[in-house]
Structure formats: C-alpha cells, structure tokens
XYZ file of C-alpha atoms in Angstrom:
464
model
C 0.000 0.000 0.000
C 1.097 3.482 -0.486
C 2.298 5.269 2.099
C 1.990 8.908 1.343
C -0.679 9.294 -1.495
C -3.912 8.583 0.016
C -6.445 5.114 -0.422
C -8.414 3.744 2.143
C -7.298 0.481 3.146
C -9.274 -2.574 1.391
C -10.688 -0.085 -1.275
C -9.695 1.580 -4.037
C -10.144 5.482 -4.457
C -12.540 6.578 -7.468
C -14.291 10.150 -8.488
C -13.817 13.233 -5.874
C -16.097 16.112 -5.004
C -13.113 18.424 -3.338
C -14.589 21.049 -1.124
C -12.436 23.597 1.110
C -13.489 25.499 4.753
C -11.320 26.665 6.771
C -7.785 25.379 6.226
C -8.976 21.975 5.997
C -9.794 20.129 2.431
C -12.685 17.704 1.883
C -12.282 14.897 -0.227
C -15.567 13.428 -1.095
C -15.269 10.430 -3.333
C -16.189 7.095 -3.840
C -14.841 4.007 -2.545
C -15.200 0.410 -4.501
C -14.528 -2.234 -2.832
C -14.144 -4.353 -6.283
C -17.101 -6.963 -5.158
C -16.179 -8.945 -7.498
C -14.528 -6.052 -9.678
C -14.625 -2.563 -10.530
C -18.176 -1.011 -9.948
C -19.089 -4.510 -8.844
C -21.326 -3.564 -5.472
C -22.633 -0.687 -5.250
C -21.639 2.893 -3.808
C -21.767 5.944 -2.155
C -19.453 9.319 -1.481
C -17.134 8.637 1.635
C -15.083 11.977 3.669
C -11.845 12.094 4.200
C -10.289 15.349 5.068
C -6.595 16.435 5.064
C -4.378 20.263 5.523
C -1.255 19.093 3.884
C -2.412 15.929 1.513
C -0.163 14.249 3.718
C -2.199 13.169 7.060
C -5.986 12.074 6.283
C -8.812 11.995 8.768
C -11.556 9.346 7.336
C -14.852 10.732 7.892
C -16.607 7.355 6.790
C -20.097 7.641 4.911
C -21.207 11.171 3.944
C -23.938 10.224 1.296
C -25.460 6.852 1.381
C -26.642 4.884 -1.607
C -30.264 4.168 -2.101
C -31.316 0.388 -2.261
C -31.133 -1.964 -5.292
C -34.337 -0.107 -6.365
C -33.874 3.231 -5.819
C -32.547 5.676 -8.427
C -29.548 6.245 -6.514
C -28.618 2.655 -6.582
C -25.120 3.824 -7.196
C -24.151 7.584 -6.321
C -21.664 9.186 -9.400
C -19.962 12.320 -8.790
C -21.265 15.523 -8.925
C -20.394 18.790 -6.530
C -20.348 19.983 -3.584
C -20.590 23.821 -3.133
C -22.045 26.952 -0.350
C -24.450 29.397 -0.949
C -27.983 30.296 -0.038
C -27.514 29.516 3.830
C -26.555 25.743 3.498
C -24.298 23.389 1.500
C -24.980 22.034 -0.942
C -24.688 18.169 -2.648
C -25.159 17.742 -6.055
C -24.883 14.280 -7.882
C -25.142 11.685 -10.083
C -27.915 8.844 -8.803
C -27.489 5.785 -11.435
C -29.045 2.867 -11.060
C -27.925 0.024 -13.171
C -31.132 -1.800 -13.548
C -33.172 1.110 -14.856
C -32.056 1.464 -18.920
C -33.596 -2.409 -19.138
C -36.652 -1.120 -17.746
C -37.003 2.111 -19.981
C -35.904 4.565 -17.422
C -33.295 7.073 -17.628
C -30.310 5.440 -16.160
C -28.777 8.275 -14.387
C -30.844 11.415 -12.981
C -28.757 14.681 -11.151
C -30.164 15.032 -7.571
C -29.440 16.921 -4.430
C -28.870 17.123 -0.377
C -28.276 19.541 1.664
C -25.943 20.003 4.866
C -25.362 22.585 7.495
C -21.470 20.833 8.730
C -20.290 19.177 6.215
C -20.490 15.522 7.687
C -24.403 14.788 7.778
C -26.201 15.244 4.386
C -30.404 15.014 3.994
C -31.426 13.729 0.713
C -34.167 16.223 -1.089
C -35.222 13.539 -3.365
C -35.308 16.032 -5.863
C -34.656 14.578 -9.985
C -37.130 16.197 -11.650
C -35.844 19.990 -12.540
C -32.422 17.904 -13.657
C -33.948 15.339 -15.952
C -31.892 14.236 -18.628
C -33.285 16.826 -21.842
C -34.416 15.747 -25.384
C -32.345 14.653 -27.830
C -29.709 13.662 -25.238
C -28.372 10.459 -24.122
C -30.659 9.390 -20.763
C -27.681 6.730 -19.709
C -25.188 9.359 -20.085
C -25.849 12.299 -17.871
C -23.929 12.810 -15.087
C -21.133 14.681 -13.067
C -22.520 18.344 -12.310
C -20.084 20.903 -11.299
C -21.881 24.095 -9.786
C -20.041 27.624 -9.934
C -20.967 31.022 -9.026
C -21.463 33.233 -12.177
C -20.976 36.529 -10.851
C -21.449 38.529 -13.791
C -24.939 37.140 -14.208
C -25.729 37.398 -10.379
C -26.554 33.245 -10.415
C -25.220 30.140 -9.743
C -24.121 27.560 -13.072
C -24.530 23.779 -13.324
C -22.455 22.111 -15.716
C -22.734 18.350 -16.342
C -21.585 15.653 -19.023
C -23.794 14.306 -21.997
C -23.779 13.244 -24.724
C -26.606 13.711 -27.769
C -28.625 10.112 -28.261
C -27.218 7.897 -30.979
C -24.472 5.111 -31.426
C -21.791 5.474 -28.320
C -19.205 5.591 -30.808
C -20.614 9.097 -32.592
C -18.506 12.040 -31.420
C -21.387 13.762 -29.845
C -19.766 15.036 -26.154
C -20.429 18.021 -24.801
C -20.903 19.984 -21.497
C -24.337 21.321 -20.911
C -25.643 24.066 -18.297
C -28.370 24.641 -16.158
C -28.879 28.388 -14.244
C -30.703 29.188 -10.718
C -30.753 32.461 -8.468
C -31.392 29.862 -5.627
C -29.928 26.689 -5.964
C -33.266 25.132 -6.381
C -35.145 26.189 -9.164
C -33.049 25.594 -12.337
C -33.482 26.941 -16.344
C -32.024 24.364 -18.550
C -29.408 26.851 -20.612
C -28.917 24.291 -23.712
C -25.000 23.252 -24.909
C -21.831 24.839 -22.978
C -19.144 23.040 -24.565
C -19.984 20.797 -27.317
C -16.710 20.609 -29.585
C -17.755 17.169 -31.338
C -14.450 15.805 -30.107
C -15.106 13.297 -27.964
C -17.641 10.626 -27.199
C -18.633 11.468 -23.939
C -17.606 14.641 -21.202
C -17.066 13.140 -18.149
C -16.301 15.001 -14.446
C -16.636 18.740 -16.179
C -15.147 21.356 -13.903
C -15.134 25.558 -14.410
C -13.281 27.833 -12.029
C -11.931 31.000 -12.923
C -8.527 31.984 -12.224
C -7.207 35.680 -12.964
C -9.268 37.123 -15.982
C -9.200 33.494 -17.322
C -11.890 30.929 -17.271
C -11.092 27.585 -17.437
C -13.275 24.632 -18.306
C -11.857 20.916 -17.720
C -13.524 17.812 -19.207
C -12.508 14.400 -18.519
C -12.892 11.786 -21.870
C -12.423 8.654 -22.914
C -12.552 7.972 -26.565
C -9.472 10.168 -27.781
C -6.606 10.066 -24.928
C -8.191 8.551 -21.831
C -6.997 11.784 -19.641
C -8.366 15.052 -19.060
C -7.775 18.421 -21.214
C -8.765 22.108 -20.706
C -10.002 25.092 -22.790
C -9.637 28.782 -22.281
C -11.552 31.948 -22.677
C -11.986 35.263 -21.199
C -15.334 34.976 -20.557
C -17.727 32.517 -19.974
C -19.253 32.470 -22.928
C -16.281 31.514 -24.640
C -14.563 31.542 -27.468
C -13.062 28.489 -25.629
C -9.583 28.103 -27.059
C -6.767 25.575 -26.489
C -3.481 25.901 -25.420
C -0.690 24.224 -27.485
C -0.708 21.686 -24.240
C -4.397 20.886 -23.177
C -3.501 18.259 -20.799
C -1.991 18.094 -17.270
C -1.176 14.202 -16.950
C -1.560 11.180 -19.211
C -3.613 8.219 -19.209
C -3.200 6.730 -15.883
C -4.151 9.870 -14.294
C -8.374 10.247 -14.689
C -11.371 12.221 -13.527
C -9.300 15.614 -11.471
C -11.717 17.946 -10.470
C -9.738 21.431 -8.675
C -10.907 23.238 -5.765
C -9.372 26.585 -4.459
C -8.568 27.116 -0.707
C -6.494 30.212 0.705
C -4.888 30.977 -2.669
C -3.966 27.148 -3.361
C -5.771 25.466 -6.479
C -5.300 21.700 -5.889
C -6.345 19.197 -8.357
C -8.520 15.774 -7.063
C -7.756 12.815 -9.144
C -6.474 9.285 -9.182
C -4.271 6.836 -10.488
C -5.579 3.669 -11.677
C -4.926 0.298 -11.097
C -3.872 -2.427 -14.117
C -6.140 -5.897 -14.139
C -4.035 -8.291 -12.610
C -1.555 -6.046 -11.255
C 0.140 -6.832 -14.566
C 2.087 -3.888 -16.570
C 0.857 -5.228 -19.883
C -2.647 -4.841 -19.111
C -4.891 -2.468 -19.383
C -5.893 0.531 -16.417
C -9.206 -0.060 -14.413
C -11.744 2.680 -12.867
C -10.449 3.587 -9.808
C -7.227 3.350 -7.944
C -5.202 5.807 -5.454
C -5.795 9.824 -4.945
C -3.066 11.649 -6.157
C -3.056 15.707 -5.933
C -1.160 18.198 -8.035
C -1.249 21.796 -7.483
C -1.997 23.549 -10.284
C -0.790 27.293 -11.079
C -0.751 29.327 -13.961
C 1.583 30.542 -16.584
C 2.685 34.241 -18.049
C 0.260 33.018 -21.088
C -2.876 31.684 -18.956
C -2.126 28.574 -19.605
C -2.004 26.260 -16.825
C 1.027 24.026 -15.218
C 0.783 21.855 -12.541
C 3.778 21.028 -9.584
C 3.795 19.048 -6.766
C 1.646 20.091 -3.733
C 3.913 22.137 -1.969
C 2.977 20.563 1.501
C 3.109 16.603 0.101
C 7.083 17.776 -1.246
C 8.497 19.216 2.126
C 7.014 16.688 4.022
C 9.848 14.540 2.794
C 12.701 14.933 5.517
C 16.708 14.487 5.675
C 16.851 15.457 2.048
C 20.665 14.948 0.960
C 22.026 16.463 -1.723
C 23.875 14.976 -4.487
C 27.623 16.186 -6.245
C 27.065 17.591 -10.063
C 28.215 15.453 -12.736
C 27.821 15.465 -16.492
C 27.445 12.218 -18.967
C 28.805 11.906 -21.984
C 27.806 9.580 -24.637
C 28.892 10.709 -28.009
C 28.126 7.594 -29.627
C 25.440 5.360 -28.006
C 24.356 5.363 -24.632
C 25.590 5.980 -20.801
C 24.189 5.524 -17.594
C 25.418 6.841 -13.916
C 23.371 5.275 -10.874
C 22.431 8.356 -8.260
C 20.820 6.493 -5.530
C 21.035 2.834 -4.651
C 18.404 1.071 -2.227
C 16.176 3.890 -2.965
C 12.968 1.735 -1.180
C 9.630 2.253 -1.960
C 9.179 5.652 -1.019
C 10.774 8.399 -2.721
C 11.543 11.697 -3.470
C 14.517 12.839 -6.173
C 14.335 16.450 -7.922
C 16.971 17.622 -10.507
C 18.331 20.107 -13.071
C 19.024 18.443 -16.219
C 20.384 20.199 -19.414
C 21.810 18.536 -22.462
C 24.072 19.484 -25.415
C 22.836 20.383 -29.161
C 22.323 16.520 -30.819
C 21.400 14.675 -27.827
C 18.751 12.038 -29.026
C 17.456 11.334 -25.567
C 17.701 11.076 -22.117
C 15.986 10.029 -18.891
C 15.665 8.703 -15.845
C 15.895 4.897 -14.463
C 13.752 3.478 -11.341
C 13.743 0.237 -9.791
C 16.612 -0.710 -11.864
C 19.048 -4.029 -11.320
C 22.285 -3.392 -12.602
C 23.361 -7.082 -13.182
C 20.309 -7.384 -15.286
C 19.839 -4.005 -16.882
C 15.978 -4.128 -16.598
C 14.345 -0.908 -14.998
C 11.664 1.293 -15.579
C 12.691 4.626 -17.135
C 11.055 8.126 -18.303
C 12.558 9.179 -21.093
C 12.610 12.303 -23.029
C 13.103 11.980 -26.834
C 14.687 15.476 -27.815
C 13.910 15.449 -31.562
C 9.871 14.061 -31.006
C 9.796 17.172 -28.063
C 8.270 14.629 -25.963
C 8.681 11.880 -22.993
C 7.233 9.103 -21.910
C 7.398 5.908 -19.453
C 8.366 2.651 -20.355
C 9.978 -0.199 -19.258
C 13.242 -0.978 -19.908
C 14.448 -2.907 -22.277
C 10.824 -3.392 -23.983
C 11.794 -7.247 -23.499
C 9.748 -9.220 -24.568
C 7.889 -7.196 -26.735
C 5.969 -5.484 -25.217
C 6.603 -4.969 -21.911
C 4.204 -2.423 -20.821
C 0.982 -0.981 -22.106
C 2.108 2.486 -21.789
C -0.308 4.066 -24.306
C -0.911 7.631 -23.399
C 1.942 7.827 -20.840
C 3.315 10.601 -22.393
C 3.278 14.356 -22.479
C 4.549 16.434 -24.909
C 7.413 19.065 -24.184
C 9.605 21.283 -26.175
C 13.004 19.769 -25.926
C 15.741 22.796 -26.675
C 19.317 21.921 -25.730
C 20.838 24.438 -23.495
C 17.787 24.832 -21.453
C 17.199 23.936 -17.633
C 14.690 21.123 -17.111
C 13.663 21.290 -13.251
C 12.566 17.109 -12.525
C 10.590 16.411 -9.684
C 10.295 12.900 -9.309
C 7.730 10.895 -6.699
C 7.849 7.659 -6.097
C 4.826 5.707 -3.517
C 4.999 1.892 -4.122
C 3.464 1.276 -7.428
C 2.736 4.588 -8.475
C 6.004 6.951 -10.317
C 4.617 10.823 -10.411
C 6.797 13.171 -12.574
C 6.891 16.721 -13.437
C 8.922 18.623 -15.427
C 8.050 22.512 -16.012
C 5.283 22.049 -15.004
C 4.575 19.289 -16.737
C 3.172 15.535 -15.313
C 3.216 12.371 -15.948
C 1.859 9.693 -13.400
C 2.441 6.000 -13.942
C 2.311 2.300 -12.270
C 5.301 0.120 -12.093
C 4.035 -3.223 -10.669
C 7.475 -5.466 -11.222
C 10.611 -4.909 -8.849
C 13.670 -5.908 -10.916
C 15.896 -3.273 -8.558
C 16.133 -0.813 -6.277
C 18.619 1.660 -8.152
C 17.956 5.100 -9.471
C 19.867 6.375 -12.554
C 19.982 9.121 -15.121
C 21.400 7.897 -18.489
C 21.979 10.102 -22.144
C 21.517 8.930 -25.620
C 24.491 10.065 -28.229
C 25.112 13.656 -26.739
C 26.103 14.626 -23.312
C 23.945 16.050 -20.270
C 24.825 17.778 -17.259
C 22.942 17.275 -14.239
C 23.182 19.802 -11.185
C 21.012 20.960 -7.987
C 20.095 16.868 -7.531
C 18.460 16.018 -3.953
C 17.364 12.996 -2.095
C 15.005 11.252 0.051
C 13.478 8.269 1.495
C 11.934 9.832 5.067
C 8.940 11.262 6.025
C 8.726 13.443 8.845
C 7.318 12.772 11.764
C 4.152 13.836 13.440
C-alpha cells in the first residue's frame, strides 16, 4: 500500500467532489470495494479530510446509496458547493437496472448540509432530468459555480446527444438558478464534437481566465482544458491541453487560501500486470496547479506533500557523456519504496534522448525509465528494455514538451509503491510500475552529453 498518497485500506479510491473550509480540504469520493470487480457492489461518497495531503482523517459515509431499487442505486460524482444559507450536494444517482426497464439510467439530484459531515437527501430529480435529444444513460457529473457577472449560480454536467456510443457527440451542458433550487435548462456549454462522452466537467476561474476541464475517454483517456476570457467563450486551447496522461483520470480542482489543488487518481492495471490495461479507480493523487505568463495552466507538486519529505541529501554535479550510443550513472542505490529525487538536467545540441531509471538491477539491466526523446519534443514511461515485446501498455503515458538543448529542465520525481509521479516545467506524468527488478535510481543520455546539477534525495517522512 502506499504510504503517502492517500487510499483507504481494502478499497480503491474513485471520483472526488473536493470542497475547502477553513484550512482543511474535503475529499468526497467514492470508494469500490471491487465486489467482485470494478463497480461490482454498489456505492456511495465517503469523507476524508486532510491540511497538507499528507495526514488524512476518514470521515466514513457522507452520502449513502439508495437500495437496489432506488434511483440512486449507485451515487456518481457531482459537486459539492455553499451558498444560499446551506451546502450544498449535487450528484449523479445511477441505477444500473433502470435502462432495461425504460428509465433514464442516471438522474442529477441533491442534499443539503449545514457541517459538512451529515447530508439530507431532497429527493429532488425532476428539474435535472436528462433533456431531449440527449443520451438518458449518459448524464452525469454536475459541477456548480458562481457566475458573478450574471448574479446566479451555473450547473455544468456531461452528456452526450442520443445515438451510437461511438458518434462524437460530447459536450458539457448548463443549467442556471438564483437559488440553488429552481433551475433553467441553458442548452449546450461546450460541445466541440471531439469526444464521445464529457465526463467530471469542472469551471473555475482563475485571474481574468476561465477555465473549463472535461474528462474523456474515446481520444486520450486523460483530461484536457479550454480557455476563454469569458464565460461564454470563445473556448480556445493551449498548445498543451492536458496536465497528466492516461493513468491519471477524472481531477476535479478546488481553491482554498490561494492554493488550487487538483482531485484525481491513479488507476490500477487488471491483474496487477504492466501489460494490461488501467481499471476505474485506484489511489488519490493531488497536483497543485498554477498558472503561466500566457494563462495557460502548469501543474507542480503540492507544496505541503514535497516538504514533508525529511533528511533530504544532496547529491555532487556530474555530467554524462555519450557521443556515440548510450551511458548511464546510478544516483541512488536502495532507494525503497518511497521516494523523493528532484533535478536540473540540461543537455548538449544533438542529444537524441535522455531520462531517468527506477527500480533498476544493474546485473540485469531491466528498470523502468522516463525518457525524453529530444527530436519528437516529448517523454514518456516505459519499461526498460521493452523485453519481450511489449513490456508495458504504456499508451498515453506521455506528455509532450519542447526539448531545446541548453535549457534547464527542473525534474521532480515521486515515487509511492506502485505509483512513479513526474513533473517537469510544469509538466506531469503519473504512472504504475508493478514489477521490482531493482532498487537503483539512474539518469542515463543517448548520443550527446547532459549535465545534471542541484540533484536532492530522500526516502523519510517526517514525523508527526
């Protein structure tokens, strides 16, 4: 189990609803217990709460499901927000049984609460009803905002228009109130025709940008962004409209004393197996996200999560050289299964690529490693060698980067058990390593030379 990044013991950690009071964060999510397998029995929203995403207090229930017969069968995400004297739960109730039996599958409806910890269903679904001429088994996720410009409050959800699942017919639609309860269905938000479903929308506003965040499925598997200067729109992308790749699904963000913090989780692979395929659900794993000179957004480590690592020890300088083919140094050896190692890397005109190595063994040369291809101005995760073909289904674990030799490249590197969390200019890419060949941590270069400086170390936690 992982020792810093947060999962309930004996279940794995699926959609959040982040809320903030105080100087305390509330994680509202789902828990599946994998009865027999992923969205095998069904759920609710659990609490947990943390202050540094490094200690958790478990809350236990905070919405129940509804019986085998209820529409809440299963409770999806949706949002948690305050206003009008209360707070406020809106979700996703799905029941499983109900597209056989000609209802809409999944219906938005609402609770209130005046702490936080005890909600009262209002059994309201009707105002939220899935619309005409969309999907009614693919309607979920709302994400409520205060607009205000407009004086109201704005509830965005996922749909899709009715039709074959495969048609290209996502998009993010809006409801409007002035009082949280009665709601004025406003028609399409988002609906780019890029994707086969929106899943987990999210809209926060951040300087004079907007932002709107949709999670999907059918193109990447990860979650990108869109731009604009007012809410309604143009909604433009930046040249990188990602934060993570495909292991890391469904972030929602939630802003709390001037700290933006992103909510989402790294999956599991069937079988524990690196040549299989991810699975809903898996382990929480924050970034903090911040913004760039441009508007667009970056993402870092949580600032709390990184300096909770303790007796960091610094490493000398060196540079590699590997004019023709490739070298490797080792850094750290017995690195154990919780780590932190951060870096400046910069390499000479002609490299072809260079990286990092975890869990490596040095008699046998196998490792994982991220590695950055200079002349594709990209990296990616992989196992190493690719032996036997192929070693690791590592499709989408990659994020693109411009690569220009000279330049600084600041590496933050996480390791908790399984899961490898990198960022790079604020840049991530999350991962799963299930095998243990080694224990080593290297840097290695690829026909050009790289010199590596400001390199620190560490394995300890602090205590308390």
């Amino acid at each position: 189990m992982t020792k810093l990044y947060y999962q309930f013991p004996g279940t794995w950690f699926g959609d959040c609803m982040p809320f903030g009071k105080g100087d305390e964060f509330f994680l509202f999510h789902q828990r599946d217990n994998r009865d027999p397998e992923p969205f095998g029995k069904p759920f609710g929203w659990d609490l947990a709460t943390t202050k540094d995403f490094v200690h958790y207090r478990d809350c236990g229930v905070a919405i129940p499901r509804g019986g085998d017969e209820d529409q809440d069968q299963f409770i999806y995400a949706g949002s948690v927000c305050e206003g009008e004297g209360a707070y406020h739960a809106f979700y996703t109730a799905y029941n499983r049984d109900y597209s056989a039996q000609g209802k809409p599958a999944q219906v938005l409806m609402h609770a209130v609460s005046h702490d936080l910890y005890h909600w009262t269903k209002t059994q309201d679904a009707l105002t939220f009803s899935p619309q005409e001429g969309y999907d009614p088994d693919d309607w979920r996720d709302p994400w409520v905002v205060r607009d205000d410009e407009h004086d109201r409050y704005l509830l965005i959800l996922g749909a899709r228009k009715q039709g074959p699942k495969t048609v290209q017919s996502g998009r993010t639609v809006a409801f409007s109130s002035k009082d949280l309860k009665h709601w004025s269905f406003e028609g399409d938000f988002w609906a780019p025709n890029l994707y086969t479903m929106h899943e987990m929308p999210d809209l926060f506003k951040m300087g004079d940008w907007w932002y709107h965040i949709v999670t999907e499925y059918s193109d990447k598997h990860g979650m990108v962004y869109r731009m604009a200067h007012s809410l309604e729109g143009p909604w433009t992308a930046p040249t990188d409209d990602a934060f993570d790749g495909s292991a890391y699904y469904a972030g929602r963000t939630f802003e709390l004393n001037g700290k933006r913090i992103m909510f989402g989780w790294v999956g599991t692979k069937e079988n524990e197996d690196d040549r299989s395929n991810y699975e809903w659900g898996g382990t929480f794993v924050p970034h903090q996200v911040y913004q760039r000179e441009d508007g667009s957004l970056g993402v870092q480590p949580v600032d709390t999560l990184w300096s909770a690592f303790d007796h960091r020890r610094e490493i000398a300088d060196f540079d590699i050289d590997a004019s023709a083919g490739r070298a490797e140094k080792t850094i750290v050896q017995d690195c154990s299964d919780l780590y932190s190692f951060e870096a400046d890397l910069t390499f000479s005109p002609g490299t072809r690529s260079f990286g990092l190595r975890l869990n490596e063994n040095e008699d046998t040369g196998e490792s994982y490693q991220f590695i950055f291809k200079v002349g594709e101005n990209r990296f990616l995760f992989e196992n190493n060698p690719n032996y036997p073909w192929f070693a690791n289904m590592n499709i989408g674990l990659e994020r693109p980067l411009e690569l220009v030799a000279g330049q600084k490249y600041h590496l933050q590197l996480v390791v908790d058990d399984t899961i490898a969390t990198l960022y790079v200019n604020g840049v991530a890419l999350n991962s799963r390593m299930y095998k243990r060949p080694g224990d080593h941590l290297g840097i290695f270069v690829t026909e050009g030379s790289l010199q590596t400086t400001n390199m620190t170390f560490s394995n300890t936690l602090k205590e308390g």
